[in-house]
mmCIF file of C-alpha atoms in Angstrom:
data_model
loop_
_atom_site.group_PDB
_atom_site.id
_atom_site.type_symbol
_atom_site.label_atom_id
_atom_site.label_comp_id
_atom_site.label_asym_id
_atom_site.label_seq_id
_atom_site.Cartn_x
_atom_site.Cartn_y
_atom_site.Cartn_z
ATOM 1 C CA MET A 474 -49.861 5.596 -100.905
ATOM 2 C CA ARG A 475 -48.777 8.865 -102.214
ATOM 3 C CA ASP A 476 -45.265 9.618 -102.956
ATOM 4 C CA ARG A 477 -43.322 11.880 -100.555
ATOM 5 C CA THR A 478 -41.711 14.869 -101.863
ATOM 6 C CA PRO A 479 -37.890 15.016 -101.496
ATOM 7 C CA ARG A 480 -38.291 17.711 -98.808
ATOM 8 C CA GLU A 481 -40.592 15.578 -96.725
ATOM 9 C CA GLU A 482 -38.247 12.672 -97.106
ATOM 10 C CA ALA A 483 -35.340 14.591 -95.828
ATOM 11 C CA CYS A 484 -37.333 15.830 -92.855
ATOM 12 C CA ARG A 485 -38.401 12.321 -92.026
ATOM 13 C CA GLN A 486 -34.780 10.923 -92.004
ATOM 14 C CA ARG A 487 -33.162 13.701 -90.024
ATOM 15 C CA PRO A 488 -31.221 12.228 -87.121
ATOM 16 C CA ALA A 489 -32.016 13.165 -83.567
ATOM 17 C CA ALA A 490 -30.144 16.044 -81.982
ATOM 18 C CA LEU A 491 -27.136 15.119 -79.876
ATOM 19 C CA ARG A 492 -27.557 15.661 -76.105
ATOM 20 C CA ALA A 493 -24.751 16.026 -73.501
ATOM 21 C CA HIS A 494 -24.536 12.846 -71.453
ATOM 22 C CA VAL A 495 -24.285 13.667 -67.690
ATOM 23 C CA PRO A 496 -23.138 10.761 -65.687
ATOM 24 C CA PRO A 497 -24.855 10.154 -62.295
ATOM 25 C CA ALA A 498 -23.241 11.398 -59.138
ATOM 26 C CA ARG A 499 -20.829 9.009 -57.439
ATOM 27 C CA VAL A 500 -21.995 7.655 -54.207
ATOM 28 C CA ARG A 501 -18.588 6.536 -53.099
ATOM 29 C CA PRO A 502 -15.246 8.301 -53.688
ATOM 30 C CA ALA A 503 -13.254 7.263 -56.768
ATOM 31 C CA ARG A 504 -10.921 4.376 -56.292
ATOM 32 C CA GLY A 505 -7.515 5.530 -55.200
ATOM 33 C CA ARG A 506 -8.875 8.760 -53.632
ATOM 34 C CA ARG A 507 -9.583 9.416 -50.030
ATOM 35 C CA ALA A 508 -12.827 10.924 -48.986
ATOM 36 C CA ALA A 509 -12.684 14.372 -47.451
ATOM 37 C CA PRO A 510 -12.681 14.204 -43.644
ATOM 38 C CA ARG A 511 -15.869 15.061 -42.001
ATOM 39 C CA ARG A 512 -15.739 17.994 -39.819
ATOM 40 C CA ASP A 513 -17.354 17.586 -36.484
ATOM 41 C CA LEU A 514 -18.878 20.457 -34.535
ATOM 42 C CA SER A 515 -16.642 21.877 -31.878
ATOM 43 C CA HIS A 516 -17.651 21.707 -28.259
ATOM 44 C CA ASP A 517 -17.758 25.449 -28.341
ATOM 45 C CA ALA A 518 -20.009 25.571 -31.439
ATOM 46 C CA ARG A 519 -23.016 27.946 -31.162
ATOM 47 C CA PRO A 520 -25.601 29.416 -33.451
ATOM 48 C CA ALA A 521 -24.479 32.539 -35.249
ATOM 49 C CA ARG A 522 -26.480 35.579 -34.159
ATOM 50 C CA ASP A 523 -25.376 37.557 -37.222
ATOM 51 C CA ALA A 524 -22.982 37.463 -40.137
ATOM 52 C CA ASP A 525 -20.128 38.831 -38.032
ATOM 53 C CA ASP A 526 -20.651 36.262 -35.330
ATOM 54 C CA ALA A 527 -20.331 33.156 -37.551
ATOM 55 C CA ARG A 528 -16.670 32.414 -37.547
ATOM 56 C CA GLY A 529 -16.651 29.175 -39.514
ATOM 57 C CA GLY A 530 -13.291 27.392 -38.968
ATOM 58 C CA ALA A 531 -11.749 30.208 -36.935
ATOM 59 C CA ARG A 532 -9.595 29.070 -33.959
ATOM 60 C CA PRO A 533 -10.948 29.741 -30.395
ATOM 61 C CA PRO A 534 -9.577 32.583 -28.412
ATOM 62 C CA PRO A 535 -6.112 32.128 -26.743
ATOM 63 C CA GLU A 536 -7.718 31.936 -23.203
ATOM 64 C CA VAL A 537 -9.864 28.963 -24.313
ATOM 65 C CA ARG A 538 -6.909 27.172 -25.933
ATOM 66 C CA ARG A 539 -4.825 27.615 -22.789
ATOM 67 C CA CYS A 540 -7.733 26.213 -20.632
ATOM 68 C CA ARG A 541 -8.000 23.249 -22.828
ATOM 69 C CA ARG A 542 -4.322 22.598 -22.766
ATOM 70 C CA ARG A 543 -4.249 22.674 -18.976
ATOM 71 C CA ALA A 544 -7.147 20.276 -18.772
ATOM 72 C CA ARG A 545 -5.442 17.761 -21.037
ATOM 73 C CA LEU A 546 -2.273 18.040 -19.029
ATOM 74 C CA ARG A 547 -4.142 17.353 -15.714
ATOM 75 C CA VAL A 548 -5.875 14.341 -17.208
ATOM 76 C CA ARG A 549 -2.534 12.850 -18.380
ATOM 77 C CA GLU A 550 -0.867 13.415 -15.025
ATOM 78 C CA ARG A 551 -3.733 11.696 -13.263
ATOM 79 C CA ALA A 552 -3.539 8.760 -15.717
ATOM 80 C CA ARG A 553 0.207 8.329 -15.128
ATOM 81 C CA ALA A 554 -0.107 8.608 -11.330
ATOM 82 C CA ARG A 555 -3.013 6.088 -11.063
ATOM 83 C CA PRO A 556 -1.932 2.470 -11.275
ATOM 84 C CA PRO A 557 -3.661 0.245 -13.570
ATOM 85 C CA ALA A 558 -6.679 -1.596 -12.357
ATOM 86 C CA ARG A 559 -6.239 -5.310 -11.668
ATOM 87 C CA GLY A 560 -8.659 -8.026 -11.305
ATOM 88 C CA ALA A 561 -9.811 -9.226 -7.964
ATOM 89 C CA HIS A 562 -8.323 -12.166 -6.144
ATOM 90 C CA GLY A 563 -9.170 -15.324 -7.867
ATOM 91 C CA GLU A 564 -9.955 -13.804 -11.246
ATOM 92 C CA ARG A 565 -7.960 -13.901 -14.435
ATOM 93 C CA ASP A 566 -6.729 -11.142 -16.569
ATOM 94 C CA ARG A 567 -7.436 -10.652 -20.320
ATOM 95 C CA ARG A 568 -4.781 -13.071 -21.275
ATOM 96 C CA GLY A 569 -6.225 -15.753 -19.143
ATOM 97 C CA ARG A 570 -3.469 -15.748 -16.710
ATOM 98 C CA ALA A 571 -4.040 -16.120 -12.898
ATOM 99 C CA PRO A 572 -3.144 -13.024 -10.883
ATOM 100 C CA ARG A 573 0.064 -13.011 -8.968
ATOM 101 C CA PRO A 574 -0.184 -13.195 -5.235
ATOM 102 C CA ARG A 575 0.453 -9.798 -3.729
ATOM 103 C CA GLU A 576 0.210 -8.005 -0.478
ATOM 104 C CA VAL A 577 -2.854 -5.835 -0.122
ATOM 105 C CA ARG A 578 -2.024 -2.310 0.838
ATOM 106 C CA HIS A 579 -3.648 1.055 1.135
ATOM 107 C CA ARG A 580 -2.017 4.348 0.953
ATOM 108 C CA ARG A 581 -3.908 5.859 3.831
ATOM 109 C CA LEU A 582 -3.067 2.782 5.972
ATOM 110 C CA ALA A 583 0.540 3.023 5.013
ATOM 111 C CA ARG A 584 0.596 6.735 6.062
ATOM 112 C CA ARG A 585 -1.293 6.127 9.337
ATOM 113 C CA PRO A 586 1.029 6.468 12.299
ATOM 114 C CA ARG A 587 1.525 3.604 14.689
ATOM 115 C CA VAL A 588 -0.964 3.191 17.539
ATOM 116 C CA SER A 589 0.459 4.927 20.593
ATOM 117 C CA ARG A 590 0.984 2.795 23.813
ATOM 118 C CA GLU A 591 0.555 5.874 25.983
ATOM 119 C CA TYR A 592 -2.764 6.454 27.830
ATOM 120 C CA PRO A 593 -4.459 3.291 26.821
ATOM 121 C CA GLU A 594 -8.184 2.539 27.172
ATOM 122 C CA HIS A 595 -7.439 -0.924 28.713
ATOM 123 C CA PRO A 596 -4.366 -2.843 29.994
ATOM 124 C CA ARG A 597 -2.022 -4.192 27.444
ATOM 125 C CA VAL A 598 -0.744 -7.827 27.572
ATOM 126 C CA GLY A 599 3.030 -8.260 27.129
ATOM 127 C CA VAL A 600 5.586 -11.030 27.530
ATOM 128 C CA GLY A 601 9.163 -11.292 28.604
ATOM 129 C CA ALA A 602 11.810 -13.888 28.378
ATOM 130 C CA VAL A 603 14.433 -14.753 31.084
ATOM 131 C CA VAL A 604 16.902 -16.522 28.814
ATOM 132 C CA LEU A 605 19.545 -18.328 30.863
ATOM 133 C CA HIS A 606 22.862 -19.732 29.666
ATOM 134 C CA GLU A 607 25.177 -21.107 32.310
ATOM 135 C CA SER A 608 25.825 -18.233 34.585
ATOM 136 C CA ARG A 609 24.563 -15.483 32.283
ATOM 137 C CA VAL A 610 21.243 -13.894 31.430
ATOM 138 C CA LEU A 611 20.232 -12.200 28.221
ATOM 139 C CA LEU A 612 19.420 -8.472 28.602
ATOM 140 C CA VAL A 613 18.559 -5.731 26.163
ATOM 141 C CA ARG A 614 18.921 -1.901 26.577
ATOM 142 C CA ARG A 615 15.656 -0.239 25.602
ATOM 143 C CA GLY A 616 15.742 2.464 22.933
ATOM 144 C CA GLN A 617 12.131 3.671 23.388
ATOM 145 C CA ALA A 618 9.867 4.878 26.148
ATOM 146 C CA PRO A 619 8.755 4.034 28.820
ATOM 147 C CA SER A 620 12.103 2.392 29.780
ATOM 148 C CA ALA A 621 14.552 4.084 27.348
ATOM 149 C CA GLY A 622 18.189 3.573 28.338
ATOM 150 C CA LYS A 623 17.447 0.906 30.895
ATOM 151 C CA TRP A 624 18.357 -2.724 30.711
ATOM 152 C CA SER A 625 15.367 -5.056 30.481
ATOM 153 C CA LEU A 626 14.286 -8.597 29.620
ATOM 154 C CA PRO A 627 13.659 -9.078 25.929
ATOM 155 C CA GLY A 628 9.910 -9.025 25.129
ATOM 156 C CA GLY A 629 6.951 -7.009 23.887
ATOM 157 C CA LEU A 630 3.218 -6.967 23.314
ATOM 158 C CA VAL A 631 1.190 -9.912 22.291
ATOM 159 C CA ASN A 632 -0.414 -9.697 18.778
ATOM 160 C CA LEU A 633 -4.048 -10.617 18.058
ATOM 161 C CA GLY A 634 -4.575 -14.327 17.690
ATOM 162 C CA GLU A 635 -1.125 -15.058 19.139
ATOM 163 C CA THR A 636 -0.429 -17.123 22.290
ATOM 164 C CA THR A 637 1.949 -15.833 25.021
ATOM 165 C CA ARG A 638 4.413 -18.550 24.187
ATOM 166 C CA GLU A 639 4.336 -17.689 20.487
ATOM 167 C CA ALA A 640 4.733 -14.053 21.276
ATOM 168 C CA VAL A 641 7.792 -14.487 23.520
ATOM 169 C CA ALA A 642 9.637 -16.610 20.968
ATOM 170 C CA ARG A 643 8.864 -13.955 18.303
ATOM 171 C CA GLU A 644 9.892 -11.026 20.347
ATOM 172 C CA VAL A 645 13.341 -12.519 21.256
ATOM 173 C CA ALA A 646 13.877 -13.381 17.588
ATOM 174 C CA GLU A 647 13.060 -9.744 16.584
ATOM 175 C CA GLU A 648 15.127 -8.005 19.328
ATOM 176 C CA CYS A 649 18.036 -10.272 19.556
ATOM 177 C CA GLY A 650 18.023 -12.407 16.478
ATOM 178 C CA LEU A 651 18.014 -15.531 18.692
ATOM 179 C CA ALA A 652 15.976 -18.701 18.649
ATOM 180 C CA ILE A 653 14.894 -19.883 22.116
ATOM 181 C CA ARG A 654 13.142 -22.870 23.612
ATOM 182 C CA VAL A 655 10.339 -21.630 25.915
ATOM 183 C CA GLY A 656 10.119 -23.206 29.373
ATOM 184 C CA GLY A 657 7.551 -22.571 32.177
ATOM 185 C CA VAL A 658 6.172 -19.263 33.469
ATOM 186 C CA ALA A 659 8.694 -17.553 35.827
ATOM 187 C CA GLY A 660 6.200 -14.921 36.948
ATOM 188 C CA ILE A 661 3.528 -12.267 36.175
ATOM 189 C CA VAL A 662 4.030 -8.549 36.666
ATOM 190 C CA GLU A 663 1.686 -5.700 36.463
ATOM 191 C CA ARG A 664 3.236 -2.309 35.582
ATOM 192 C CA VAL A 665 1.276 0.931 35.928
ATOM 193 C CA VAL A 666 2.902 4.206 35.176
ATOM 194 C CA ARG A 667 1.030 7.570 35.906
ATOM 195 C CA ASP A 668 1.846 11.097 34.675
ATOM 196 C CA GLU A 669 2.194 14.194 36.873
ATOM 197 C CA ALA A 670 -1.587 14.719 36.644
ATOM 198 C CA GLY A 671 -2.237 11.207 37.964
ATOM 199 C CA ARG A 672 -3.527 9.910 34.679
ATOM 200 C CA ILE A 673 -2.489 6.350 33.725
ATOM 201 C CA ARG A 674 0.138 6.804 31.070
ATOM 202 C CA TYR A 675 1.123 3.064 30.680
ATOM 203 C CA HIS A 676 -0.524 -0.124 32.010
ATOM 204 C CA TYR A 677 1.034 -3.478 31.188
ATOM 205 C CA VAL A 678 0.352 -7.046 32.313
ATOM 206 C CA LEU A 679 3.605 -8.931 31.593
ATOM 207 C CA VAL A 680 4.079 -12.700 31.562
ATOM 208 C CA ASP A 681 7.650 -13.658 31.933
ATOM 209 C CA TYR A 682 8.854 -17.088 30.767
ATOM 210 C CA LEU A 683 11.985 -19.019 31.528
ATOM 211 C CA ALA A 684 13.764 -19.778 28.160
ATOM 212 C CA PHE A 685 16.921 -21.397 26.857
ATOM 213 C CA PRO A 686 18.834 -20.321 23.784
ATOM 214 C CA GLU A 687 19.544 -22.467 20.692
ATOM 215 C CA SER A 688 22.810 -20.499 20.178
ATOM 216 C CA THR A 689 24.636 -17.696 21.844
ATOM 217 C CA ARG A 690 25.128 -15.295 18.820
ATOM 218 C CA LEU A 691 23.133 -12.050 19.218
ATOM 219 C CA VAL A 692 21.861 -9.611 16.517
ATOM 220 C CA PRO A 693 20.204 -6.588 18.139
ATOM 221 C CA GLY A 694 17.084 -5.542 16.408
ATOM 222 C CA SER A 695 15.430 -2.130 15.761
ATOM 223 C CA ASP A 696 13.534 -2.275 18.976
ATOM 224 C CA ALA A 697 16.634 -2.762 21.197
ATOM 225 C CA ALA A 698 19.547 -0.322 21.397
ATOM 226 C CA ASP A 699 21.871 -3.156 22.523
ATOM 227 C CA ALA A 700 21.702 -6.869 23.577
ATOM 228 C CA GLN A 701 24.239 -8.739 25.683
ATOM 229 C CA TRP A 702 24.855 -11.680 27.778
ATOM 230 C CA ILE A 703 25.314 -10.359 31.381
ATOM 231 C CA GLU A 704 26.736 -12.330 34.346
ATOM 232 C CA ILE A 705 23.890 -12.658 36.872
ATOM 233 C CA ASP A 706 26.147 -11.473 39.706
ATOM 234 C CA ARG A 707 26.614 -8.083 37.762
ATOM 235 C CA VAL A 708 22.959 -7.425 37.067
ATOM 236 C CA ALA A 709 22.590 -5.412 40.314
ATOM 237 C CA GLU A 710 25.162 -2.937 39.061
ATOM 238 C CA LEU A 711 23.128 -1.997 36.014
ATOM 239 C CA ASP A 712 20.384 0.455 35.494
ATOM 240 C CA THR A 713 17.532 -2.115 35.034
ATOM 241 C CA THR A 714 13.777 -2.042 34.933
ATOM 242 C CA GLU A 715 11.977 -2.478 38.292
ATOM 243 C CA GLY A 716 11.836 -6.045 39.482
ATOM 244 C CA LEU A 717 14.160 -7.454 36.888
ATOM 245 C CA LEU A 718 16.641 -9.067 39.303
ATOM 246 C CA ASP A 719 13.933 -10.655 41.293
ATOM 247 C CA MET A 720 12.471 -12.162 38.118
ATOM 248 C CA VAL A 721 15.832 -13.558 37.205
ATOM 249 C CA ARG A 722 16.109 -15.242 40.701
ATOM 250 C CA ARG A 723 12.654 -16.784 40.107
ATOM 251 C CA ALA A 724 13.760 -18.098 36.792
ATOM 252 C CA GLN A 725 16.819 -19.752 38.230
ATOM 253 C CA ALA A 726 14.772 -21.358 40.927
ATOM 254 C CA LEU A 727 12.416 -22.704 38.269
ATOM 255 C CA GLU A 728 15.383 -23.995 36.328
ATOM 256 C CA ARG A 729 16.695 -25.883 39.341
ATOM 257 C CA GLY A 730 13.239 -27.380 39.873
ATOM 258 C CA ASP A 731 13.115 -28.550 36.252
ATOM 259 C CA ARG A 732 16.469 -30.278 36.589
ATOM 260 C CA ALA A 733 15.381 -31.877 39.792
#
């Protein structure tokens, strides 16, 4: 081997040139710092036609903002007005609790007016009670048509699925606040009322029962303007419905037959 000159030796042992160290880009944000929020495109975003049309982060026009604000207010009002949905009967809620028993109602049904008794398509079945106590009979003064202002026997229409005996006990309790013991049938009356044109305005088939009170205390209900114990001898002096006194006489005869 040949000897290297001092110049060659110096060139051979020259250190490498220093290079700037560039760290790799961070994939995640540095600890303790929050990442910049991602900006989503607006619903009104559209491609820019030219440099003047690209608005970047500019706010929408005032008309658009007002429309959005009104839409949000309408959604909130509907959410407040609408009751929270509940599970069907027999199901359990999210916490595993059984639903509370509640009455099923509907807004339209609640607003629907009562079915009119005028001009019916078929006869309506009703009941009446001749409630006797010693020498008196229980009468009510009607507050509604067709016998408004007149004295009548307590009673009303039979509900669907209800017997006539159940109906007469219910009607006396509702109109007079009185519990009764229902006896036999005192009589059956058909009442047909026509208007000036000859059309049938009311048509009732009434079953009147003899009945006896459990007490004498009366509490008139909403269907009756008044309720009183009237001496039977004074019934003819009152403005009563047609055939009332005759039905009271029949009930008295039925009562005497029961005693015999």
